mmCIF file of C-alpha atoms in Angstrom:
data_model
loop_
_atom_site.group_PDB
_atom_site.id
_atom_site.type_symbol
_atom_site.label_atom_id
_atom_site.label_comp_id
_atom_site.label_asym_id
_atom_site.label_seq_id
_atom_site.Cartn_x
_atom_site.Cartn_y
_atom_site.Cartn_z
ATOM 1 C CA UNK J 1 69.851 93.766 48.461
ATOM 2 C CA UNK J 2 69.267 96.839 50.510
ATOM 3 C CA UNK J 3 67.999 94.726 53.403
ATOM 4 C CA UNK J 4 71.033 92.450 53.168
ATOM 5 C CA UNK J 5 73.379 95.431 53.272
ATOM 6 C CA UNK J 6 71.578 96.884 56.236
ATOM 7 C CA UNK J 7 71.787 93.575 58.069
ATOM 8 C CA UNK J 8 75.481 93.309 57.331
ATOM 9 C CA UNK J 9 75.960 96.855 58.645
ATOM 10 C CA UNK J 10 73.956 96.039 61.758
ATOM 11 C CA UNK J 11 76.064 92.907 62.280
ATOM 12 C CA UNK J 12 79.220 94.987 62.075
ATOM 13 C CA UNK J 13 77.874 97.459 64.623
ATOM 14 C CA UNK J 14 76.864 94.662 67.005
ATOM 15 C CA UNK J 15 80.246 92.961 66.719
ATOM 16 C CA UNK J 16 81.915 96.286 67.355
ATOM 17 C CA UNK J 17 79.805 96.809 70.443
ATOM 18 C CA UNK J 18 80.509 93.304 71.731
ATOM 19 C CA UNK J 19 84.204 93.765 71.101
ATOM 20 C CA UNK J 20 84.131 97.002 73.067
ATOM 21 C CA UNK J 21 82.426 95.435 76.069
ATOM 22 C CA UNK J 22 84.847 92.497 76.185
ATOM 23 C CA UNK J 23 87.801 94.915 76.255
ATOM 24 C CA UNK J 24 87.123 98.241 77.975
ATOM 25 C CA UNK J 25 88.122 101.144 75.738
ATOM 26 C CA UNK J 26 91.299 102.775 77.015
ATOM 27 C CA UNK J 27 90.353 106.225 78.401
ATOM 28 C CA UNK J 28 93.974 107.392 78.770
ATOM 29 C CA UNK J 29 94.309 110.920 77.368
ATOM 30 C CA UNK J 30 96.491 110.941 74.225
ATOM 31 C CA UNK J 31 98.838 112.582 73.710
ATOM 32 C CA UNK J 32 99.686 112.916 77.407
ATOM 33 C CA UNK J 33 99.928 116.471 78.782
ATOM 34 C CA UNK J 34 102.265 117.249 81.667
ATOM 35 C CA UNK J 35 100.896 118.556 84.963
ATOM 36 C CA UNK J 36 103.009 121.639 84.215
ATOM 37 C CA UNK J 37 100.515 122.766 81.585
ATOM 38 C CA UNK J 38 97.701 122.770 84.154
ATOM 39 C CA UNK J 39 99.568 125.019 86.606
ATOM 40 C CA UNK J 40 99.091 128.766 86.965
ATOM 41 C CA UNK J 41 101.746 130.885 85.239
ATOM 42 C CA UNK J 42 103.315 131.886 88.577
ATOM 43 C CA UNK J 43 103.850 128.225 89.533
ATOM 44 C CA UNK J 44 105.326 127.465 86.111
ATOM 45 C CA UNK J 45 107.735 130.364 86.535
ATOM 46 C CA UNK J 46 108.915 128.931 89.861
ATOM 47 C CA UNK J 47 109.689 125.656 88.085
ATOM 48 C CA UNK J 48 111.317 127.267 85.053
ATOM 49 C CA UNK J 49 114.067 129.137 86.885
ATOM 50 C CA UNK J 50 116.655 126.790 88.428
ATOM 51 C CA UNK J 51 117.744 129.568 90.764
ATOM 52 C CA UNK J 52 114.348 130.050 92.393
ATOM 53 C CA UNK J 53 112.921 126.536 91.973
ATOM 54 C CA UNK J 54 112.830 125.234 95.593
ATOM 55 C CA UNK J 55 113.370 121.676 94.312
ATOM 56 C CA UNK J 56 117.020 122.546 93.778
ATOM 57 C CA UNK J 57 117.715 122.499 97.515
ATOM 58 C CA UNK J 58 116.971 118.770 97.357
ATOM 59 C CA UNK J 59 119.064 118.320 94.217
ATOM 60 C CA UNK J 60 122.052 120.037 95.835
ATOM 61 C CA UNK J 61 121.712 117.805 98.859
ATOM 62 C CA UNK J 62 121.414 114.788 96.560
ATOM 63 C CA UNK J 63 124.558 115.784 94.671
ATOM 64 C CA UNK J 64 126.453 115.933 97.977
ATOM 65 C CA UNK J 65 125.192 112.500 99.054
ATOM 66 C CA UNK J 66 126.094 111.144 95.612
ATOM 67 C CA UNK J 67 129.802 111.464 96.245
ATOM 68 C CA UNK J 68 129.809 110.812 100.001
ATOM 69 C CA UNK J 69 131.185 107.363 100.975
ATOM 70 C CA UNK J 70 128.545 105.423 102.914
ATOM 71 C CA UNK J 71 128.348 102.203 104.876
ATOM 72 C CA UNK J 72 130.972 99.596 105.626
ATOM 73 C CA UNK J 73 132.071 99.455 101.976
ATOM 74 C CA UNK J 74 133.335 103.036 102.103
ATOM 75 C CA UNK J 75 132.024 103.467 98.547
ATOM 76 C CA UNK J 76 129.925 106.309 97.162
ATOM 77 C CA UNK J 77 127.315 106.224 94.374
ATOM 78 C CA UNK J 78 129.810 108.212 92.296
ATOM 79 C CA UNK J 79 132.355 105.368 92.437
ATOM 80 C CA UNK J 80 130.086 103.064 90.441
ATOM 81 C CA UNK J 81 127.900 105.435 88.412
ATOM 82 C CA UNK J 82 130.257 108.310 87.535
ATOM 83 C CA UNK J 83 131.284 111.522 89.284
ATOM 84 C CA UNK J 84 128.552 113.513 87.520
ATOM 85 C CA UNK J 85 126.083 110.649 87.438
ATOM 86 C CA UNK J 86 126.754 110.030 83.769
ATOM 87 C CA UNK J 87 126.095 106.289 84.218
ATOM 88 C CA UNK J 88 122.484 106.898 85.217
ATOM 89 C CA UNK J 89 121.329 109.399 82.597
ATOM 90 C CA UNK J 90 117.995 108.078 81.324
ATOM 91 C CA UNK J 91 117.510 105.577 84.175
ATOM 92 C CA UNK J 92 114.656 107.489 85.817
ATOM 93 C CA UNK J 93 112.738 107.497 82.530
ATOM 94 C CA UNK J 94 112.724 103.682 82.358
ATOM 95 C CA UNK J 95 111.638 103.004 85.964
ATOM 96 C CA UNK J 96 109.844 101.265 87.543
ATOM 97 C CA UNK J 97 111.033 98.075 85.848
ATOM 98 C CA UNK J 98 111.259 94.394 86.699
ATOM 99 C CA UNK J 99 114.621 93.417 88.108
ATOM 100 C CA UNK J 100 115.812 90.419 86.026
ATOM 101 C CA UNK J 101 117.643 88.851 89.001
ATOM 102 C CA UNK J 102 114.790 88.816 91.492
ATOM 103 C CA UNK J 103 111.706 89.248 89.295
ATOM 104 C CA UNK J 104 110.571 92.084 91.575
ATOM 105 C CA UNK J 105 109.227 95.398 90.309
ATOM 106 C CA UNK J 106 111.604 98.160 91.407
ATOM 107 C CA UNK J 107 111.364 101.917 91.236
ATOM 108 C CA UNK J 108 114.174 104.439 91.637
ATOM 109 C CA UNK J 109 113.845 104.580 95.423
ATOM 110 C CA UNK J 110 114.060 100.779 95.493
ATOM 111 C CA UNK J 111 117.241 100.781 93.405
ATOM 112 C CA UNK J 112 118.897 103.396 95.606
ATOM 113 C CA UNK J 113 118.143 101.378 98.728
ATOM 114 C CA UNK J 114 119.164 98.137 97.044
ATOM 115 C CA UNK J 115 122.572 99.623 96.212
ATOM 116 C CA UNK J 116 122.971 100.793 99.781
ATOM 117 C CA UNK J 117 122.114 97.424 101.262
ATOM 118 C CA UNK J 118 123.723 94.967 98.883
ATOM 119 C CA UNK J 119 126.662 96.982 97.483
ATOM 120 C CA UNK J 120 127.541 99.536 100.173
ATOM 121 C CA UNK J 121 126.642 97.673 103.360
ATOM 122 C CA UNK J 122 124.689 100.722 104.444
ATOM 123 C CA UNK J 123 121.286 101.068 106.073
ATOM 124 C CA UNK J 124 118.470 101.582 103.572
ATOM 125 C CA UNK J 125 116.890 105.026 103.710
ATOM 126 C CA UNK J 126 113.421 105.374 105.150
ATOM 127 C CA UNK J 127 110.887 106.025 102.378
ATOM 128 C CA UNK J 128 110.127 109.756 102.127
ATOM 129 C CA UNK J 129 113.176 110.666 104.257
ATOM 130 C CA UNK J 130 114.946 113.853 103.217
ATOM 131 C CA UNK J 131 117.992 111.887 102.045
ATOM 132 C CA UNK J 132 116.065 109.446 99.877
ATOM 133 C CA UNK J 133 114.060 112.297 98.337
ATOM 134 C CA UNK J 134 117.286 114.202 97.691
ATOM 135 C CA UNK J 135 119.025 111.306 95.938
ATOM 136 C CA UNK J 136 115.892 110.412 93.989
ATOM 137 C CA UNK J 137 115.581 114.029 92.884
ATOM 138 C CA UNK J 138 119.265 114.199 91.897
ATOM 139 C CA UNK J 139 119.147 110.993 89.860
ATOM 140 C CA UNK J 140 115.808 111.910 88.220
ATOM 141 C CA UNK J 141 117.181 115.328 87.357
ATOM 142 C CA UNK J 142 119.995 113.631 85.409
ATOM 143 C CA UNK J 143 117.257 112.507 82.989
ATOM 144 C CA UNK J 144 115.655 115.929 82.606
ATOM 145 C CA UNK J 145 114.274 116.100 79.053
ATOM 146 C CA UNK J 146 114.493 112.349 78.435
ATOM 147 C CA UNK J 147 111.064 110.960 77.413
ATOM 148 C CA UNK J 148 109.440 108.552 79.857
ATOM 149 C CA UNK J 149 109.582 105.048 78.357
ATOM 150 C CA UNK J 150 108.586 102.335 80.821
ATOM 151 C CA UNK J 151 108.112 98.785 79.538
ATOM 152 C CA UNK J 152 104.836 97.099 80.429
ATOM 153 C CA UNK J 153 105.127 93.884 78.418
ATOM 154 C CA UNK J 154 106.928 90.624 79.220
ATOM 155 C CA UNK J 155 107.688 90.214 82.928
ATOM 156 C CA UNK J 156 106.164 93.649 83.661
ATOM 157 C CA UNK J 157 102.732 92.651 82.302
ATOM 158 C CA UNK J 158 101.215 91.243 85.532
ATOM 159 C CA UNK J 159 102.363 94.313 87.513
ATOM 160 C CA UNK J 160 100.891 96.546 84.840
ATOM 161 C CA UNK J 161 97.527 94.759 85.088
ATOM 162 C CA UNK J 162 97.576 95.069 88.884
ATOM 163 C CA UNK J 163 98.332 98.785 88.618
ATOM 164 C CA UNK J 164 95.624 99.299 86.041
ATOM 165 C CA UNK J 165 93.061 97.597 88.272
ATOM 166 C CA UNK J 166 94.008 99.918 91.147
ATOM 167 C CA UNK J 167 93.663 102.967 88.894
ATOM 168 C CA UNK J 168 90.084 102.008 88.032
ATOM 169 C CA UNK J 169 88.947 100.862 91.476
ATOM 170 C CA UNK J 170 86.513 103.122 93.326
ATOM 171 C CA UNK J 171 87.690 103.447 96.917
ATOM 172 C CA UNK J 172 87.069 105.263 100.151
ATOM 173 C CA UNK J 173 84.119 107.101 101.677
ATOM 174 C CA UNK J 174 83.893 109.335 98.579
ATOM 175 C CA UNK J 175 83.933 106.195 96.394
ATOM 176 C CA UNK J 176 86.098 107.570 93.576
ATOM 177 C CA UNK J 177 88.791 106.086 91.355
ATOM 178 C CA UNK J 178 91.909 107.682 89.884
ATOM 179 C CA UNK J 179 90.468 107.480 86.363
ATOM 180 C CA UNK J 180 87.388 109.490 87.313
ATOM 181 C CA UNK J 181 89.523 112.539 88.045
ATOM 182 C CA UNK J 182 92.664 112.132 85.945
ATOM 183 C CA UNK J 183 91.314 110.593 82.724
ATOM 184 C CA UNK J 184 87.822 111.988 82.577
ATOM 185 C CA UNK J 185 88.090 115.372 84.294
ATOM 186 C CA UNK J 186 91.541 116.784 83.621
ATOM 187 C CA UNK J 187 91.268 120.549 83.244
ATOM 188 C CA UNK J 188 88.259 120.889 85.559
ATOM 189 C CA UNK J 189 88.418 122.629 88.922
ATOM 190 C CA UNK J 190 88.283 120.670 92.162
ATOM 191 C CA UNK J 191 87.969 123.642 94.519
ATOM 192 C CA UNK J 192 91.170 125.616 93.890
ATOM 193 C CA UNK J 193 93.007 122.788 92.128
ATOM 194 C CA UNK J 194 92.927 122.385 88.386
ATOM 195 C CA UNK J 195 92.911 118.594 87.961
ATOM 196 C CA UNK J 196 95.763 117.442 85.730
ATOM 197 C CA UNK J 197 96.143 114.108 83.965
ATOM 198 C CA UNK J 198 98.047 112.856 87.032
ATOM 199 C CA UNK J 199 101.428 112.085 85.461
ATOM 200 C CA UNK J 200 104.614 111.365 87.390
ATOM 201 C CA UNK J 201 107.242 112.811 85.016
ATOM 202 C CA UNK J 202 108.034 115.686 87.418
ATOM 203 C CA UNK J 203 108.690 113.707 90.608
ATOM 204 C CA UNK J 204 109.934 114.133 93.222
ATOM 205 C CA UNK J 205 107.967 117.395 93.055
ATOM 206 C CA UNK J 206 108.148 120.465 95.239
ATOM 207 C CA UNK J 207 104.509 120.891 96.248
ATOM 208 C CA UNK J 208 103.581 124.337 97.561
ATOM 209 C CA UNK J 209 100.764 122.806 99.654
ATOM 210 C CA UNK J 210 103.334 120.666 101.447
ATOM 211 C CA UNK J 211 106.124 123.283 101.642
ATOM 212 C CA UNK J 212 108.273 120.271 100.767
ATOM 213 C CA UNK J 213 109.389 117.705 98.263
ATOM 214 C CA UNK J 214 107.291 114.595 97.882
ATOM 215 C CA UNK J 215 107.659 111.275 96.101
ATOM 216 C CA UNK J 216 105.272 109.671 93.649
ATOM 217 C CA UNK J 217 103.973 107.443 96.425
ATOM 218 C CA UNK J 218 103.348 110.402 98.722
ATOM 219 C CA UNK J 219 101.146 111.867 95.981
ATOM 220 C CA UNK J 220 99.199 108.598 95.657
ATOM 221 C CA UNK J 221 98.785 108.638 99.415
ATOM 222 C CA UNK J 222 97.502 112.215 99.292
ATOM 223 C CA UNK J 223 94.958 111.433 96.572
ATOM 224 C CA UNK J 224 93.815 108.293 98.414
ATOM 225 C CA UNK J 225 93.358 109.990 101.766
ATOM 226 C CA UNK J 226 91.582 112.928 100.087
ATOM 227 C CA UNK J 227 89.016 110.341 99.000
ATOM 228 C CA UNK J 228 88.966 109.179 102.610
ATOM 229 C CA UNK J 229 90.370 105.841 101.488
ATOM 230 C CA UNK J 230 92.932 103.814 103.424
ATOM 231 C CA UNK J 231 96.234 104.488 101.632
ATOM 232 C CA UNK J 232 98.809 101.792 100.903
ATOM 233 C CA UNK J 233 102.265 102.194 102.412
ATOM 234 C CA UNK J 234 104.893 104.116 100.434
ATOM 235 C CA UNK J 235 107.052 101.490 98.731
ATOM 236 C CA UNK J 236 104.304 98.834 98.988
ATOM 237 C CA UNK J 237 103.730 96.371 96.119
ATOM 238 C CA UNK J 238 100.389 98.063 95.426
ATOM 239 C CA UNK J 239 101.896 101.538 94.986
ATOM 240 C CA UNK J 240 104.761 100.124 92.914
ATOM 241 C CA UNK J 241 102.277 98.516 90.517
ATOM 242 C CA UNK J 242 100.219 101.730 90.453
ATOM 243 C CA UNK J 243 103.404 103.699 89.756
ATOM 244 C CA UNK J 244 104.143 101.486 86.742
ATOM 245 C CA UNK J 245 100.656 102.004 85.317
ATOM 246 C CA UNK J 246 100.727 105.750 85.966
ATOM 247 C CA UNK J 247 104.233 106.106 84.465
ATOM 248 C CA UNK J 248 103.059 104.214 81.347
ATOM 249 C CA UNK J 249 100.139 106.632 80.925
ATOM 250 C CA UNK J 250 102.789 109.331 80.551
ATOM 251 C CA UNK J 251 105.151 107.466 78.217
ATOM 252 C CA UNK J 252 106.634 110.076 75.885
ATOM 253 C CA UNK J 253 106.496 112.998 78.352
ATOM 254 C CA UNK J 254 109.930 114.457 79.139
ATOM 255 C CA UNK J 255 111.228 114.034 82.697
ATOM 256 C CA UNK J 256 110.853 117.449 84.405
ATOM 257 C CA UNK J 257 112.341 116.862 87.854
ATOM 258 C CA UNK J 258 112.193 118.950 89.981
ATOM 259 C CA UNK J 259 108.657 120.012 89.038
ATOM 260 C CA UNK J 260 106.817 122.608 91.127
ATOM 261 C CA UNK J 261 103.127 122.041 91.783
ATOM 262 C CA UNK J 262 100.426 123.920 93.658
ATOM 263 C CA UNK V 1 62.572 110.443 98.933
ATOM 264 C CA UNK V 2 59.663 112.387 100.423
ATOM 265 C CA UNK V 3 60.187 111.442 104.095
ATOM 266 C CA UNK V 4 62.601 113.625 106.087
ATOM 267 C CA UNK V 5 65.350 111.661 107.844
ATOM 268 C CA UNK V 6 64.808 113.433 111.171
ATOM 269 C CA UNK V 7 61.931 114.669 113.306
ATOM 270 C CA UNK V 8 63.536 118.086 113.614
ATOM 271 C CA UNK V 9 62.887 120.121 110.452
ATOM 272 C CA UNK V 10 65.935 121.192 108.434
ATOM 273 C CA UNK V 11 67.383 124.584 109.271
ATOM 274 C CA UNK V 12 68.614 126.502 106.194
ATOM 275 C CA UNK V 13 71.080 128.755 108.089
ATOM 276 C CA UNK V 14 72.708 125.709 109.633
ATOM 277 C CA UNK V 15 72.690 124.007 106.225
ATOM 278 C CA UNK V 16 74.644 126.868 104.714
ATOM 279 C CA UNK V 17 77.256 126.512 107.465
ATOM 280 C CA UNK V 18 77.471 122.738 106.922
ATOM 281 C CA UNK V 19 78.173 123.291 103.236
ATOM 282 C CA UNK V 20 80.862 125.861 104.017
ATOM 283 C CA UNK V 21 82.776 123.443 106.257
ATOM 284 C CA UNK V 22 85.603 122.641 103.889
ATOM 285 C CA UNK V 23 86.918 119.823 106.073
ATOM 286 C CA UNK V 24 83.680 117.917 105.594
ATOM 287 C CA UNK V 25 83.659 116.947 101.888
ATOM 288 C CA UNK V 26 82.033 120.267 101.017
ATOM 289 C CA UNK V 27 79.801 120.568 97.951
ATOM 290 C CA UNK V 28 82.034 123.527 97.001
ATOM 291 C CA UNK V 29 84.724 121.012 96.044
ATOM 292 C CA UNK V 30 82.671 120.290 92.928
ATOM 293 C CA UNK V 31 79.887 122.890 92.649
ATOM 294 C CA UNK V 32 79.672 126.658 92.372
ATOM 295 C CA UNK V 33 77.172 127.996 94.917
ATOM 296 C CA UNK V 34 75.913 131.462 95.898
ATOM 297 C CA UNK V 35 78.451 131.631 98.747
ATOM 298 C CA UNK V 36 80.664 134.529 97.657
ATOM 299 C CA UNK V 37 82.686 134.625 100.901
ATOM 300 C CA UNK V 38 84.299 131.251 100.039
ATOM 301 C CA UNK V 39 86.892 131.317 97.238
ATOM 302 C CA UNK V 40 87.596 128.574 94.699
ATOM 303 C CA UNK V 41 84.347 126.823 93.938
ATOM 304 C CA UNK V 42 84.774 123.654 91.845
ATOM 305 C CA UNK V 43 83.228 123.014 88.439
ATOM 306 C CA UNK V 44 82.990 119.208 88.348
ATOM 307 C CA UNK V 45 79.211 119.358 88.819
ATOM 308 C CA UNK V 46 76.696 121.980 87.622
ATOM 309 C CA UNK V 47 76.302 125.282 89.562
ATOM 310 C CA UNK V 48 73.699 124.941 92.298
ATOM 311 C CA UNK V 49 72.176 128.397 91.865
ATOM 312 C CA UNK V 50 68.455 127.895 91.310
ATOM 313 C CA UNK V 51 68.338 124.192 92.347
ATOM 314 C CA UNK V 52 65.580 125.015 94.833
ATOM 315 C CA UNK V 53 63.380 126.009 91.895
ATOM 316 C CA UNK V 54 64.345 123.045 89.711
ATOM 317 C CA UNK V 55 63.949 120.265 92.316
ATOM 318 C CA UNK V 56 61.542 119.433 95.108
ATOM 319 C CA UNK V 57 62.951 118.842 98.604
ATOM 320 C CA UNK V 58 62.253 115.128 98.070
ATOM 321 C CA UNK V 59 64.407 115.122 94.918
ATOM 322 C CA UNK V 60 67.162 117.102 96.611
ATOM 323 C CA UNK V 61 67.182 114.660 99.527
ATOM 324 C CA UNK V 62 67.570 111.729 97.110
ATOM 325 C CA UNK V 63 70.428 113.565 95.399
ATOM 326 C CA UNK V 64 72.300 113.981 98.669
ATOM 327 C CA UNK V 65 71.508 110.659 100.314
ATOM 328 C CA UNK V 66 72.426 108.469 97.348
ATOM 329 C CA UNK V 67 72.907 110.017 93.894
ATOM 330 C CA UNK V 68 74.078 106.611 92.627
ATOM 331 C CA UNK V 69 70.477 105.454 92.777
ATOM 332 C CA UNK V 70 69.917 107.969 89.943
ATOM 333 C CA UNK V 71 73.152 107.317 88.022
ATOM 334 C CA UNK V 72 75.479 104.547 89.212
ATOM 335 C CA UNK V 73 78.432 106.117 87.396
ATOM 336 C CA UNK V 74 78.161 109.587 88.938
ATOM 337 C CA UNK V 75 81.222 111.003 90.681
ATOM 338 C CA UNK V 76 79.014 112.744 93.216
ATOM 339 C CA UNK V 77 79.476 110.988 96.568
ATOM 340 C CA UNK V 78 76.537 109.557 98.491
ATOM 341 C CA UNK V 79 76.337 111.684 101.637
ATOM 342 C CA UNK V 80 74.167 109.299 103.663
ATOM 343 C CA UNK V 81 75.009 105.791 102.545
ATOM 344 C CA UNK V 82 77.253 103.080 103.981
ATOM 345 C CA UNK V 83 76.631 100.297 101.482
ATOM 346 C CA UNK V 84 79.066 99.336 98.749
ATOM 347 C CA UNK V 85 82.088 101.288 100.019
ATOM 348 C CA UNK V 86 85.539 99.722 100.179
ATOM 349 C CA UNK V 87 88.798 100.571 101.934
ATOM 350 C CA UNK V 88 87.301 103.482 103.876
ATOM 351 C CA UNK V 89 89.921 105.412 105.885
ATOM 352 C CA UNK V 90 89.899 104.259 109.524
ATOM 353 C CA UNK V 91 88.366 107.300 111.183
ATOM 354 C CA UNK V 92 85.440 107.358 108.719
ATOM 355 C CA UNK V 93 84.543 103.658 108.893
ATOM 356 C CA UNK V 94 80.874 103.161 109.728
ATOM 357 C CA UNK V 95 80.141 106.882 109.414
ATOM 358 C CA UNK V 96 78.167 108.590 106.678
ATOM 359 C CA UNK V 97 79.622 111.799 105.187
ATOM 360 C CA UNK V 98 76.788 113.880 106.659
ATOM 361 C CA UNK V 99 74.572 113.019 109.624
ATOM 362 C CA UNK V 100 70.830 112.724 109.088
ATOM 363 C CA UNK V 101 70.335 116.188 110.585
ATOM 364 C CA UNK V 102 73.020 117.688 108.359
ATOM 365 C CA UNK V 103 71.281 116.213 105.293
ATOM 366 C CA UNK V 104 68.000 117.818 106.360
ATOM 367 C CA UNK V 105 69.704 121.150 107.048
ATOM 368 C CA UNK V 106 71.419 121.149 103.640
ATOM 369 C CA UNK V 107 68.179 120.166 101.863
ATOM 370 C CA UNK V 108 66.453 123.085 103.615
ATOM 371 C CA UNK V 109 69.258 125.405 102.533
ATOM 372 C CA UNK V 110 69.203 124.188 98.909
ATOM 373 C CA UNK V 111 65.442 124.735 98.816
ATOM 374 C CA UNK V 112 66.097 128.454 99.405
ATOM 375 C CA UNK V 113 68.271 128.654 96.265
ATOM 376 C CA UNK V 114 65.552 129.665 93.871
ATOM 377 C CA UNK V 115 67.395 132.251 91.799
ATOM 378 C CA UNK V 116 69.668 131.687 88.847
ATOM 379 C CA UNK V 117 72.967 133.599 89.011
#
């Protein structure tokens, strides 16, 4: 009787172990904690006060561009999405998402450029240009406080899997993966940086190290090149898929744009 | 790894300078070390005070050359290893993090760290 019970218990343990090896346990920290909580008080204070937060220079520029007619159409963003952006409140929290028309994964930058090209007959902005950062910051700021809620099922599932694979892949001369720092070692010090969970709810961020705003993809590029790995191009399919995975890790975190980071 | 990588013996003063070069994947990124003139030591790995008493030079050399031979899952980079890397940034392709002489110099420096903090 006792032996039978023990065997049954052992069987359960073995099955559990096999189950675990077939499907890697998800190391994502739950609940997610914003990068804000890992910053020094002085950096948090810069973010907290809209009048000193340097990200607001970009937002002001974005607000101006919002209502400026552009391209051959002579239309402005405001003509379609509302003078105060009311039509796009919450949009930044749901992106990236698969575009039902084309089946492509699109982030906010992609949507802005798509509107310019196909609806305004205007040149697309260069990724990381001051104007694209400004509009991205303005539109993201409209969602400040809205919880991130990206969908990763249905048509998004293959992109999600691609992004997940990139997050776990060891790359570069230092041979490290995103998960090794941002899942396993959040809170620890990498020289002067306290490693956060690597969420994107504050982007575009004003990064003190850069003296400038930067997009989500610029941050991926920075982390990749710090590992002495060849980065992907901003706006590339790889970084879009990675952005979807990284945004999903932070589902539930409020949008904080414009965040200030070290 | 008992055999030194170079004919020239490691020089501990040079090793200390190698480790302080923050552009060169410094150990300080992850470890606290008795180098008070540099701020912001990391705490990803254990402090290296006293490692010279805990490890032989042969063990230290193994640690630097390829710590993955000890633990494949370690986050500590292999400082003298080209195998198994992918997508290395252009200017580092085909180059190890430290040269053979730098490894020997750092091993010689670590061997002098015999006191706990």
